[in-house]
Coordinates of N, CA and C in Angstrom, one line a residue:
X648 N -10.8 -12.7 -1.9 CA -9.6 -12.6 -2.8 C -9.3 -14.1 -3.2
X649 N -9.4 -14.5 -4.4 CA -8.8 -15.5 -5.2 C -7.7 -16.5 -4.3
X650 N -7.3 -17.4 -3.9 CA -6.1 -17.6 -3.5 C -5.1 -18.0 -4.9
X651 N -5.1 -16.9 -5.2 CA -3.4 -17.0 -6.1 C -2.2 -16.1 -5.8
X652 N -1.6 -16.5 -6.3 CA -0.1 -15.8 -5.8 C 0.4 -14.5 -6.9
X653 N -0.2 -13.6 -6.3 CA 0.5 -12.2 -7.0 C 2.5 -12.4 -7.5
X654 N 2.5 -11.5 -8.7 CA 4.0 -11.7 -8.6 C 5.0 -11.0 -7.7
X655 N 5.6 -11.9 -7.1 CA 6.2 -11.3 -6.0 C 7.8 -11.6 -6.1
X656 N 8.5 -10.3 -6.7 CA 9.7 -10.5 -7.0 C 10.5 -10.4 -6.0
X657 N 11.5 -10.9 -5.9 CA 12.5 -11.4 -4.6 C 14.2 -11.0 -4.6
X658 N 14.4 -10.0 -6.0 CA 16.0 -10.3 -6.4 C 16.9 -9.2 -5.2
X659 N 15.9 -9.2 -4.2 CA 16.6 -7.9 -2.7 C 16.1 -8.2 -2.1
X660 N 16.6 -8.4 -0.8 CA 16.7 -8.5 0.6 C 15.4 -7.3 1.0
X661 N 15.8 -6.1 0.9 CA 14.9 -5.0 0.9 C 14.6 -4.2 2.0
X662 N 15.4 -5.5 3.2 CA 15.5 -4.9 4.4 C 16.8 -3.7 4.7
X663 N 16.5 -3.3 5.5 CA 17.5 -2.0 6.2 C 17.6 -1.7 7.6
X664 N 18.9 -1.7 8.6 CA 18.8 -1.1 9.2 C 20.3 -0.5 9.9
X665 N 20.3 0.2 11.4 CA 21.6 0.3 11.5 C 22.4 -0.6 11.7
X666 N 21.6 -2.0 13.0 CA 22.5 -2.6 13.3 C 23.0 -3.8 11.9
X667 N 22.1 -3.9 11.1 CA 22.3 -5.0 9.9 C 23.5 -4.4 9.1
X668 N 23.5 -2.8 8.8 CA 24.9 -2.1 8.0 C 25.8 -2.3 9.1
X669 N 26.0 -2.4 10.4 CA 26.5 -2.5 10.9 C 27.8 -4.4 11.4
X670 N 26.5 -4.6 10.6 CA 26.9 -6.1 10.6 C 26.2 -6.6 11.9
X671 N 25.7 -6.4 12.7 CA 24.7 -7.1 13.9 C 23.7 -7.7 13.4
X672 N 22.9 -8.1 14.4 CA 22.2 -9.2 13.9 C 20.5 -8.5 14.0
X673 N 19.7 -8.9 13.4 CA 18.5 -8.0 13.2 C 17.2 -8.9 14.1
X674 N 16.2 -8.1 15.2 CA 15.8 -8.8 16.0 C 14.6 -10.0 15.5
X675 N 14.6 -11.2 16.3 CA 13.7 -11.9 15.9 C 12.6 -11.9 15.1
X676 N 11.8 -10.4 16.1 CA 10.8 -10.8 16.1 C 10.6 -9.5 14.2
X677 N 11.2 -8.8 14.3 CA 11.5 -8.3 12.9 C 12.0 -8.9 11.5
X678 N 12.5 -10.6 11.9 CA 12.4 -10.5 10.9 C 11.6 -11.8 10.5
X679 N 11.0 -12.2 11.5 CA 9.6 -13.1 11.3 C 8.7 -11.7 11.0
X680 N 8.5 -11.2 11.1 CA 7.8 -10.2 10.3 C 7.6 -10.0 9.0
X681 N 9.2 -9.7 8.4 CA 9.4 -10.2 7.4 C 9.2 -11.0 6.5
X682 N 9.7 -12.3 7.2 CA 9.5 -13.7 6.7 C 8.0 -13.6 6.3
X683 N 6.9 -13.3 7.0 CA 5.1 -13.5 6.8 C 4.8 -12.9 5.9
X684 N 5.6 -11.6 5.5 CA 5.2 -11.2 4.0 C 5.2 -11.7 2.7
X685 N 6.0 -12.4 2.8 CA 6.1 -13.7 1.8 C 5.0 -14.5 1.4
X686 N 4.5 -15.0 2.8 CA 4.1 -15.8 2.9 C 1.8 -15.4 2.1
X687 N 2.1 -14.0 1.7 CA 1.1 -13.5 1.4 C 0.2 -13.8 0.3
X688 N -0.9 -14.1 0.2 CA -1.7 -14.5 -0.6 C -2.0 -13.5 -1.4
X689 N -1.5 -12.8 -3.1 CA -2.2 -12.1 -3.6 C -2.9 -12.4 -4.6
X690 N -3.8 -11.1 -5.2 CA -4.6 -11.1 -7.0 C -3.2 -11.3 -7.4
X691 N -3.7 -12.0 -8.7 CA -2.6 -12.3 -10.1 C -1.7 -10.9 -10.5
X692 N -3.3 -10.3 -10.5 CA -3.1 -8.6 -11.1 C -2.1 -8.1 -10.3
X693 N -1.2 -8.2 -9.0 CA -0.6 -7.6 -8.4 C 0.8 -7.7 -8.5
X694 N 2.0 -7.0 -9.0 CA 3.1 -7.2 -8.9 C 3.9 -6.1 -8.1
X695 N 4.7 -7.4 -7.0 CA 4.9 -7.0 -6.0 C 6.6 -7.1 -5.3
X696 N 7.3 -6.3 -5.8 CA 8.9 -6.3 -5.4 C 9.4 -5.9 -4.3
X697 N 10.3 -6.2 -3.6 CA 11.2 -5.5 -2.4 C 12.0 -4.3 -3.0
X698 N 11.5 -3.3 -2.2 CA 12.5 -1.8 -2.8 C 13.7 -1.3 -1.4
X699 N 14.1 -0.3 -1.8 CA 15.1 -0.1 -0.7 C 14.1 0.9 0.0
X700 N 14.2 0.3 1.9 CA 13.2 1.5 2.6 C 13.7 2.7 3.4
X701 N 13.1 3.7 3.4 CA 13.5 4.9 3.8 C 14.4 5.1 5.0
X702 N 15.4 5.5 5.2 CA 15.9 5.8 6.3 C 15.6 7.0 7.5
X703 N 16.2 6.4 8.8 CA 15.8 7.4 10.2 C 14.5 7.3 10.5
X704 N 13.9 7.1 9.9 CA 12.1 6.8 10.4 C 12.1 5.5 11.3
X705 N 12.8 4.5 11.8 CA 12.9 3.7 12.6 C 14.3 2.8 12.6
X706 N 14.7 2.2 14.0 CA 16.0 1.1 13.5 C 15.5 0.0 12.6
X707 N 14.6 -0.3 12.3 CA 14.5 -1.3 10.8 C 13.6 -1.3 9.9
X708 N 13.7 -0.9 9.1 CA 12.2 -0.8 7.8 C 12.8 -1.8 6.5
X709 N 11.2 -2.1 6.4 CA 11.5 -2.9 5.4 C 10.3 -2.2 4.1
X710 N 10.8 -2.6 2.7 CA 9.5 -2.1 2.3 C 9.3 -2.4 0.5
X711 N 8.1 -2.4 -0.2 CA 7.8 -3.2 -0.7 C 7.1 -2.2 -1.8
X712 N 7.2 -2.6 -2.8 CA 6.7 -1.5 -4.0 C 5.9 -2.7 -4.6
X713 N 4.5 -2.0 -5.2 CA 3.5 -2.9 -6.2 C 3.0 -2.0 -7.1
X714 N 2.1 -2.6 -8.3 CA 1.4 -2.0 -9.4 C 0.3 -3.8 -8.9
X715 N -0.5 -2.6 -10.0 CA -1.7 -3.1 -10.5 C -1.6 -3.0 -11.7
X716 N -1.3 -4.3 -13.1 CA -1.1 -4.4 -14.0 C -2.0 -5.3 -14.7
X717 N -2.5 -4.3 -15.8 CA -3.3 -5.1 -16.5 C -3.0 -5.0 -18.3
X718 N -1.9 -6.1 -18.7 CA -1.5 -5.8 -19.9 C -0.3 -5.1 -19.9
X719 N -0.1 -4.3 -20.3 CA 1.2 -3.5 -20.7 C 1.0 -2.1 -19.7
X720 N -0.3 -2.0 -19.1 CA -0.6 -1.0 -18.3 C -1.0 -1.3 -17.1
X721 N -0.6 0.2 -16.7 CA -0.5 0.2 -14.7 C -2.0 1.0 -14.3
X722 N -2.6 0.5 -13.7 CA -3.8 0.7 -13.1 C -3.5 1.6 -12.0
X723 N -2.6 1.4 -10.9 CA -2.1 1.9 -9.8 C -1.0 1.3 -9.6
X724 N -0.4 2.5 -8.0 CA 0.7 1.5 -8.2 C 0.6 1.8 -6.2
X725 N 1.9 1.8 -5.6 CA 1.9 2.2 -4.8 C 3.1 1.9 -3.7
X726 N 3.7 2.0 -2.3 CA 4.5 1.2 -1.5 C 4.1 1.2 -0.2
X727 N 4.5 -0.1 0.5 CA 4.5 -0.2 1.8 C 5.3 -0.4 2.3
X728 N 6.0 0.3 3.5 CA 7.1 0.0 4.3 C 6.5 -0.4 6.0
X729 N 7.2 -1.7 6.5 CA 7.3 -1.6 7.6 C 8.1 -1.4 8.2
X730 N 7.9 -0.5 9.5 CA 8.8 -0.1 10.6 C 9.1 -0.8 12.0
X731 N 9.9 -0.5 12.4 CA 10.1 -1.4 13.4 C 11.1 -0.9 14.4
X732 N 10.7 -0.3 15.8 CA 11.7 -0.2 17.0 C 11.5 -0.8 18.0
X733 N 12.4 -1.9 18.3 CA 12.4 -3.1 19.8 C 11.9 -2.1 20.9
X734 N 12.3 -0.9 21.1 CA 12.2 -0.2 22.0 C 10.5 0.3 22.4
X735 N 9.9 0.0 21.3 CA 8.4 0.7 21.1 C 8.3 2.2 21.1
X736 N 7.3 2.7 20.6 CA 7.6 3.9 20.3 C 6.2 4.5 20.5
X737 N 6.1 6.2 21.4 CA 4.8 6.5 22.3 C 3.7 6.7 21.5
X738 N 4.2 7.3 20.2 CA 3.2 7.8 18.7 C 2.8 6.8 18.0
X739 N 3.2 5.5 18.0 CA 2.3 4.6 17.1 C 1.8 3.4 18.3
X740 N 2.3 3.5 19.8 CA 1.5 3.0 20.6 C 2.0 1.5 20.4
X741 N 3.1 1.4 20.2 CA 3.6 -0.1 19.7 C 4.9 -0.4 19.3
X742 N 5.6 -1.4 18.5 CA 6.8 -1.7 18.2 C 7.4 -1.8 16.9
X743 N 5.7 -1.7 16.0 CA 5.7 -2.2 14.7 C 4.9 -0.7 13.8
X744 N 4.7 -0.2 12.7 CA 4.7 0.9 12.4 C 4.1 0.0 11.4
X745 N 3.1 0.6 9.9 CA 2.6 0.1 8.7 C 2.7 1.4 8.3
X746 N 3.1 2.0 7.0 CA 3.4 3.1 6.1 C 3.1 2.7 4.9
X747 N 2.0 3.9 4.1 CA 2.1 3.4 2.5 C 1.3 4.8 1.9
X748 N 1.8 4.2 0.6 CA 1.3 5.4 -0.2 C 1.0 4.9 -1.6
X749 N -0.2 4.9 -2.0 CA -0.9 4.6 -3.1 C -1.8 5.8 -3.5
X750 N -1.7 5.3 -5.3 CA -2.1 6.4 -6.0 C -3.0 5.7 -7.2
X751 N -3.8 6.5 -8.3 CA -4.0 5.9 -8.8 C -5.0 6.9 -10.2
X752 N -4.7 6.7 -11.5 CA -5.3 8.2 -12.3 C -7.2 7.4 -12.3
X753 N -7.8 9.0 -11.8 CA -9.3 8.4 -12.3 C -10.3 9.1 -13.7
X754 N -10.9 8.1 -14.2 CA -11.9 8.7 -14.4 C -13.0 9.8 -14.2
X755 N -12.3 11.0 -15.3 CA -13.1 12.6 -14.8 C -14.6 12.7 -14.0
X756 N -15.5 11.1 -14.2 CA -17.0 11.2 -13.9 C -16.8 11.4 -12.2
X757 N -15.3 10.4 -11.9 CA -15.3 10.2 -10.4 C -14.6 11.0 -10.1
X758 N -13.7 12.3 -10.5 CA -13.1 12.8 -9.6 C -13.4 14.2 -9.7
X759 N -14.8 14.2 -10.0 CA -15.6 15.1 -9.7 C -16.7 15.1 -8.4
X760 N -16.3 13.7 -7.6 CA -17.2 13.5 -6.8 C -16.8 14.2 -5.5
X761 N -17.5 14.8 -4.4 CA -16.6 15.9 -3.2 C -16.4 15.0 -2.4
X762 N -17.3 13.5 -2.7 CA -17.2 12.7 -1.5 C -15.9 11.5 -1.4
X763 N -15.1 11.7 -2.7 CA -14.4 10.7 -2.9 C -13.2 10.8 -2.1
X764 N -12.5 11.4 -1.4 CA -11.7 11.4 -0.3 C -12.2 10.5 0.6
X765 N -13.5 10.8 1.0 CA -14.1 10.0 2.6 C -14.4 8.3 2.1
X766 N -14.8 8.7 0.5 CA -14.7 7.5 0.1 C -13.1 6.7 0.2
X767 N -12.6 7.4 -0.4 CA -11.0 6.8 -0.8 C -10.6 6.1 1.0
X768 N -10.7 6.9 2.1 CA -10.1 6.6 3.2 C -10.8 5.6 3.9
X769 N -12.5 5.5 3.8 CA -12.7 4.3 4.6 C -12.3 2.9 2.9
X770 N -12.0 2.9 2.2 CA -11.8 1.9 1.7 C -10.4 1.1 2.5
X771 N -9.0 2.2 2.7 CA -8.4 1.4 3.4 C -8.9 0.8 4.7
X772 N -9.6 1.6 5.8 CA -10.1 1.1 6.8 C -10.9 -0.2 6.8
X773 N -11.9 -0.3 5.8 CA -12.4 -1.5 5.1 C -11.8 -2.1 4.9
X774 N -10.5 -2.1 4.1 CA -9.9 -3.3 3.8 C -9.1 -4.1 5.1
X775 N -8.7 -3.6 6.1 CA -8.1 -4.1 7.2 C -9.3 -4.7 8.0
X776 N -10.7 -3.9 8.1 CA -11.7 -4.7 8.5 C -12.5 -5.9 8.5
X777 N -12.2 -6.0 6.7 CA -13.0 -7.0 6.2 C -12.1 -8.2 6.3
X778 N -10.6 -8.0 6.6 CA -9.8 -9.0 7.0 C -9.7 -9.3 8.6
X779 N -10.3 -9.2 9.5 CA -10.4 -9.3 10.9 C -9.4 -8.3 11.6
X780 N -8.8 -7.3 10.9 CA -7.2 -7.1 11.8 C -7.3 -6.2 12.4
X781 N -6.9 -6.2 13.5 CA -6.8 -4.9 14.7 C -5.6 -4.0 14.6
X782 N -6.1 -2.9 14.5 CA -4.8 -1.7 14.5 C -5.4 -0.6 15.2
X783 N -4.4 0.3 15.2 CA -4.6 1.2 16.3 C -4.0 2.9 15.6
X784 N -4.3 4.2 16.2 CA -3.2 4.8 15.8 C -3.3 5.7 14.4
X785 N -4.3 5.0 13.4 CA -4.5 5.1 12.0 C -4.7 6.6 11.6
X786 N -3.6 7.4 11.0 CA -4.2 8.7 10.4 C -3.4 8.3 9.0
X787 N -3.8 9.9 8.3 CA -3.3 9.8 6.6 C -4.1 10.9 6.3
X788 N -3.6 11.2 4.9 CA -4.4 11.9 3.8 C -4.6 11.5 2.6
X789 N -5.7 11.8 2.0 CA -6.3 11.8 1.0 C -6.0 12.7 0.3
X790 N -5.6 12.8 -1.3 CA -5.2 14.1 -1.9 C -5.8 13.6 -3.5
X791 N -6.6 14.7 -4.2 CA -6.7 14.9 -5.0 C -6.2 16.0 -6.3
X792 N -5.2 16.2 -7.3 CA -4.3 16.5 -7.8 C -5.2 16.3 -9.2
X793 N -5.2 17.3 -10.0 CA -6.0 17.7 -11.6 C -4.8 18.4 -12.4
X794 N -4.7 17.8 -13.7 CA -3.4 18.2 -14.6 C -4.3 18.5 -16.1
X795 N -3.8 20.0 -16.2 CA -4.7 20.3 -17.9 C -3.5 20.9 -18.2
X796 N -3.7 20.5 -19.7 CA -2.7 20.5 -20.6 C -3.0 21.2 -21.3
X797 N -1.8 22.4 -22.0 CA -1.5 23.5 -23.1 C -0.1 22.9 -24.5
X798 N -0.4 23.8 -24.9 CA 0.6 24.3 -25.9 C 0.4 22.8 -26.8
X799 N 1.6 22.3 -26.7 CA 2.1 21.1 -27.7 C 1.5 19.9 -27.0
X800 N 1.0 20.0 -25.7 CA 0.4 19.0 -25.3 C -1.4 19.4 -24.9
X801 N -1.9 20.0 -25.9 CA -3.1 20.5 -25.3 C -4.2 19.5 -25.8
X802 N -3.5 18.4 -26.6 CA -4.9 17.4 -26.9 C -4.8 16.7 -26.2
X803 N -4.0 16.5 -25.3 CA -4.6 15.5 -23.8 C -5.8 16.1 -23.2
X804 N -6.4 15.1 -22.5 CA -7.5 15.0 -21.7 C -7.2 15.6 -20.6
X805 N -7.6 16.3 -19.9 CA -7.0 16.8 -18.1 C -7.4 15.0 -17.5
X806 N -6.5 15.1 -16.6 CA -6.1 14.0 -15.9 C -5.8 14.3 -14.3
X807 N -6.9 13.2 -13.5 CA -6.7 13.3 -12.2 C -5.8 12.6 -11.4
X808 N -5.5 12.6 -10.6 CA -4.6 11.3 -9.8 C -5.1 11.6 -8.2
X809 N -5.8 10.2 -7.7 CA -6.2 9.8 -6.9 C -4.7 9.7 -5.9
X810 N -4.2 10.3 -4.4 CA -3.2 10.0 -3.7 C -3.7 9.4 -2.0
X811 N -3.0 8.1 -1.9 CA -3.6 7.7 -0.2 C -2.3 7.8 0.3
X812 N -1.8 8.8 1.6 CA -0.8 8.3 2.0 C -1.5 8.2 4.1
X813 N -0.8 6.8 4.1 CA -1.5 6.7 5.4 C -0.4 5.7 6.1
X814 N -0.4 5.8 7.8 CA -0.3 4.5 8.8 C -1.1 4.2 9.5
X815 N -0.7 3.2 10.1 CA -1.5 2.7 11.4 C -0.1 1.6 12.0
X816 N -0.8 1.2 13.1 CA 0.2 0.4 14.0 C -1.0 -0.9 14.1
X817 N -0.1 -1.5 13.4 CA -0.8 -3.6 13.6 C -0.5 -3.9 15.0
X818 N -1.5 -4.6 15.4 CA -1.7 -5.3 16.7 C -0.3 -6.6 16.6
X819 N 0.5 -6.5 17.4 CA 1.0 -7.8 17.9 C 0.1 -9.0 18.8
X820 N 0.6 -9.8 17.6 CA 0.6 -11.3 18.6 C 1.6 -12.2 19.3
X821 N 1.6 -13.7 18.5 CA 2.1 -14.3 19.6 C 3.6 -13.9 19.0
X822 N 4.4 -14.0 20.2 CA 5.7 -13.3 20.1 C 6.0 -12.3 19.8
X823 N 4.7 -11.0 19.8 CA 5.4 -9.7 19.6 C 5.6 -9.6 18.1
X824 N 5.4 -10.7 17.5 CA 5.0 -10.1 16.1 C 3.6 -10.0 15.5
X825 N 3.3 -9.1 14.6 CA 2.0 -8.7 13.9 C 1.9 -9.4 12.8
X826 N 0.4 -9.8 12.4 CA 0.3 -11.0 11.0 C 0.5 -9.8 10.0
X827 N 2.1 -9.6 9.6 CA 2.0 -8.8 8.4 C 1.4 -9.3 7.3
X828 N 1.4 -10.8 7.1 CA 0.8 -10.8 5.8 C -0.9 -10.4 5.9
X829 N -1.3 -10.8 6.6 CA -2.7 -10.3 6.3 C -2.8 -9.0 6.0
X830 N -1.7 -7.9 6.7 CA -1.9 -6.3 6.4 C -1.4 -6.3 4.8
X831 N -0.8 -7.1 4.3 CA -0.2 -7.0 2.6 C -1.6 -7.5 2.4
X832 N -2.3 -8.4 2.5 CA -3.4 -9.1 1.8 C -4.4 -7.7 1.8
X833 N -4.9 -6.7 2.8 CA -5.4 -5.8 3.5 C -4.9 -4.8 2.3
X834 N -3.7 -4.2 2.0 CA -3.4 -3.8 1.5 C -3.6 -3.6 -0.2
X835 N -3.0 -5.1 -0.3 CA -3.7 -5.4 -1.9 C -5.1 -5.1 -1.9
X836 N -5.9 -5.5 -1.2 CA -7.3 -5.4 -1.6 C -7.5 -3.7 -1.8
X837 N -7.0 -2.9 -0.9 CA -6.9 -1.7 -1.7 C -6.8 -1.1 -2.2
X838 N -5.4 -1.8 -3.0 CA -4.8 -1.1 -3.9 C -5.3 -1.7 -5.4
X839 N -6.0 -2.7 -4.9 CA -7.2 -3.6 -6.7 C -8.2 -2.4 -6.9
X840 N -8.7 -1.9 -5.5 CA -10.1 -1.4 -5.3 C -9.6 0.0 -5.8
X841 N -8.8 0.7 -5.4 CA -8.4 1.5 -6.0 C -7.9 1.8 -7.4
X842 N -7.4 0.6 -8.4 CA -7.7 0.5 -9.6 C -9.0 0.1 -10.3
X843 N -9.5 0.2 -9.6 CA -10.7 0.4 -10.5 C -11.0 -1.4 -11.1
X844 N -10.5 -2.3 -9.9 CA -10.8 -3.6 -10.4 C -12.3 -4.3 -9.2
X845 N -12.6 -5.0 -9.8 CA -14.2 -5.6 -9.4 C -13.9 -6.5 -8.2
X846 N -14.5 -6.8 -7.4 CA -13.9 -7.7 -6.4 C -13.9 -8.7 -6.5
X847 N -12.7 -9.5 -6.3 CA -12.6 -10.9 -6.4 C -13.4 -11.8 -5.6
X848 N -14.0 -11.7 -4.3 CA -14.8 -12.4 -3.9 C -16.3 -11.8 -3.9
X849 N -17.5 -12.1 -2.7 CA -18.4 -12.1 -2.7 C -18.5 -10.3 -2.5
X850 N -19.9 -9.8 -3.3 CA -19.3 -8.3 -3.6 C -20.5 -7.5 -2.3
X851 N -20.2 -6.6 -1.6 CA -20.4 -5.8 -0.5 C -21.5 -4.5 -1.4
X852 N -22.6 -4.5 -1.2 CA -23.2 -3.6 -1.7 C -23.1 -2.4 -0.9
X853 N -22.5 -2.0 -0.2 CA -21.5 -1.2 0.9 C -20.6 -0.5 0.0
X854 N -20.0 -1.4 -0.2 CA -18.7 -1.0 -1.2 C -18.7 -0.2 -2.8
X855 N -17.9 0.8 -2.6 CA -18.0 1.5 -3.6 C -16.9 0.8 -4.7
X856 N -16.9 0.8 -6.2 CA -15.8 0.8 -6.6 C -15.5 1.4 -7.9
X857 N -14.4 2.6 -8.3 CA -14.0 2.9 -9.5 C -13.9 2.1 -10.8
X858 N -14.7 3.0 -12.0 CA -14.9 1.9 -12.7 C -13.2 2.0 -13.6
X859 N -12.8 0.4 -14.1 CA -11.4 0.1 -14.3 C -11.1 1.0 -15.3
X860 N -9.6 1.7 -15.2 CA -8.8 2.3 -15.9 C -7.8 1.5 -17.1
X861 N -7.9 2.9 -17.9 CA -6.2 2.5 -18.4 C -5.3 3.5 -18.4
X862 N -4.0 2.6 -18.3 CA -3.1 4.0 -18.7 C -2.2 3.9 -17.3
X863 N -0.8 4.1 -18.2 CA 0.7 4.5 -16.9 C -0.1 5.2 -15.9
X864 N 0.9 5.4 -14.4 CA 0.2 6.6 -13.7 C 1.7 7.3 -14.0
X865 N 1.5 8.4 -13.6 CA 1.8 9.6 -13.7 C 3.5 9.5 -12.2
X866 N 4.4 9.7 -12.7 CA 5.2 9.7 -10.9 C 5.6 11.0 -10.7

């Protein structure tokens, strides 16, 4: 990946939790977690904002909305939330939680392929790999969704939408925090690959990649 800096808009905090509405104080090691996502190296192509994150799914999540923009158009788009309970928790085998959900419209040639699910899911696994990061825990689905059009809208093209929703639990280091930004960097690289963009560095003849789109996606 390029080292440039994706646009990374900042006008929200983005964080949430009880004891923060509460007015307490939010734990260390959560919000150096935080802090490292900043600190993330993305593609140009990526724009990348703090949204508000889901509640009851842990005492603190934080979470982050992106596209893949090329021009006036969205290639993909997608969010990641991190979670987070001091307490650790028995189902993610840890203290820290990664959540996301990326989507993206393909090209009819490819989403006619039966393998593109197995495809679509080791791409995330790949991308965490090819960044050195250790996680644990990792399930998700893969969903494929076809839309044909009638009546007043019957000269559209049927249209697919590629869906990844998945976690895993990032390895902690020193202090009990995990290198979230490398999981954002991990992240972006899947969600380029998933638009249908060419790799920025040296190319993996391993690697599959959709050829680039155009066009809104679909919410």
């Amino acid at each position: 990946m390029a080292p440039a800096q994706g646009q990374f808009s900042d006008h929200t905090d983005g964080a949430d939790s009880k004891d923060s509405e509460e007015g307490g104080s939010v734990p260390p090691a959560f919000r150096s977690a935080v802090d490292a996502l900043h600190s993330a190296r993305l593609r140009p192509e990526l724009e990348v904002e703090p949204t508000k994150p889901p509640k009851r799914l842990a005492p603190y999540a934080y979470a982050l909305e992106a596209a893949v923009v090329d021009g006036e158009d969205d290639l993909a788009d997608g969010r990641l939330v991190l979670l987070h309970d001091p307490a650790g928790h028995d189902a993610w085998q840890g203290a820290f939680r990664l959540v996301t959900l990326v989507r993206a419209e393909l090209e009819p040639e490819m989403a006619s392929d039966p393998l593109l699910p197995e495809v679509c899911w080791s791409w995330l696994t790949g991308a965490l790999e090819a960044r050195g990061l250790s996680y644990g825990e990792a399930g998700g689905t893969v969903t494929r969704a076809g839309s044909h059009y009638f009546g007043t809208l019957g000269a559209r093209r049927p249209a697919t939408q590629i869906e990844i929703r998945a976690s895993w639990t990032p390895r902690e280091g020193r202090g009990g925090v995990p290198d979230t930004a490398a999981h954002l960097m991990a992240w972006g690289d899947l969600l380029c690959q998933i638009a249908g963009l060419p790799p920025s560095g040296p190319v993996d003849a391993a690697v599959v990649t959709l050829p680039q789109r155009r066009g809104p996606q679909v919410s």
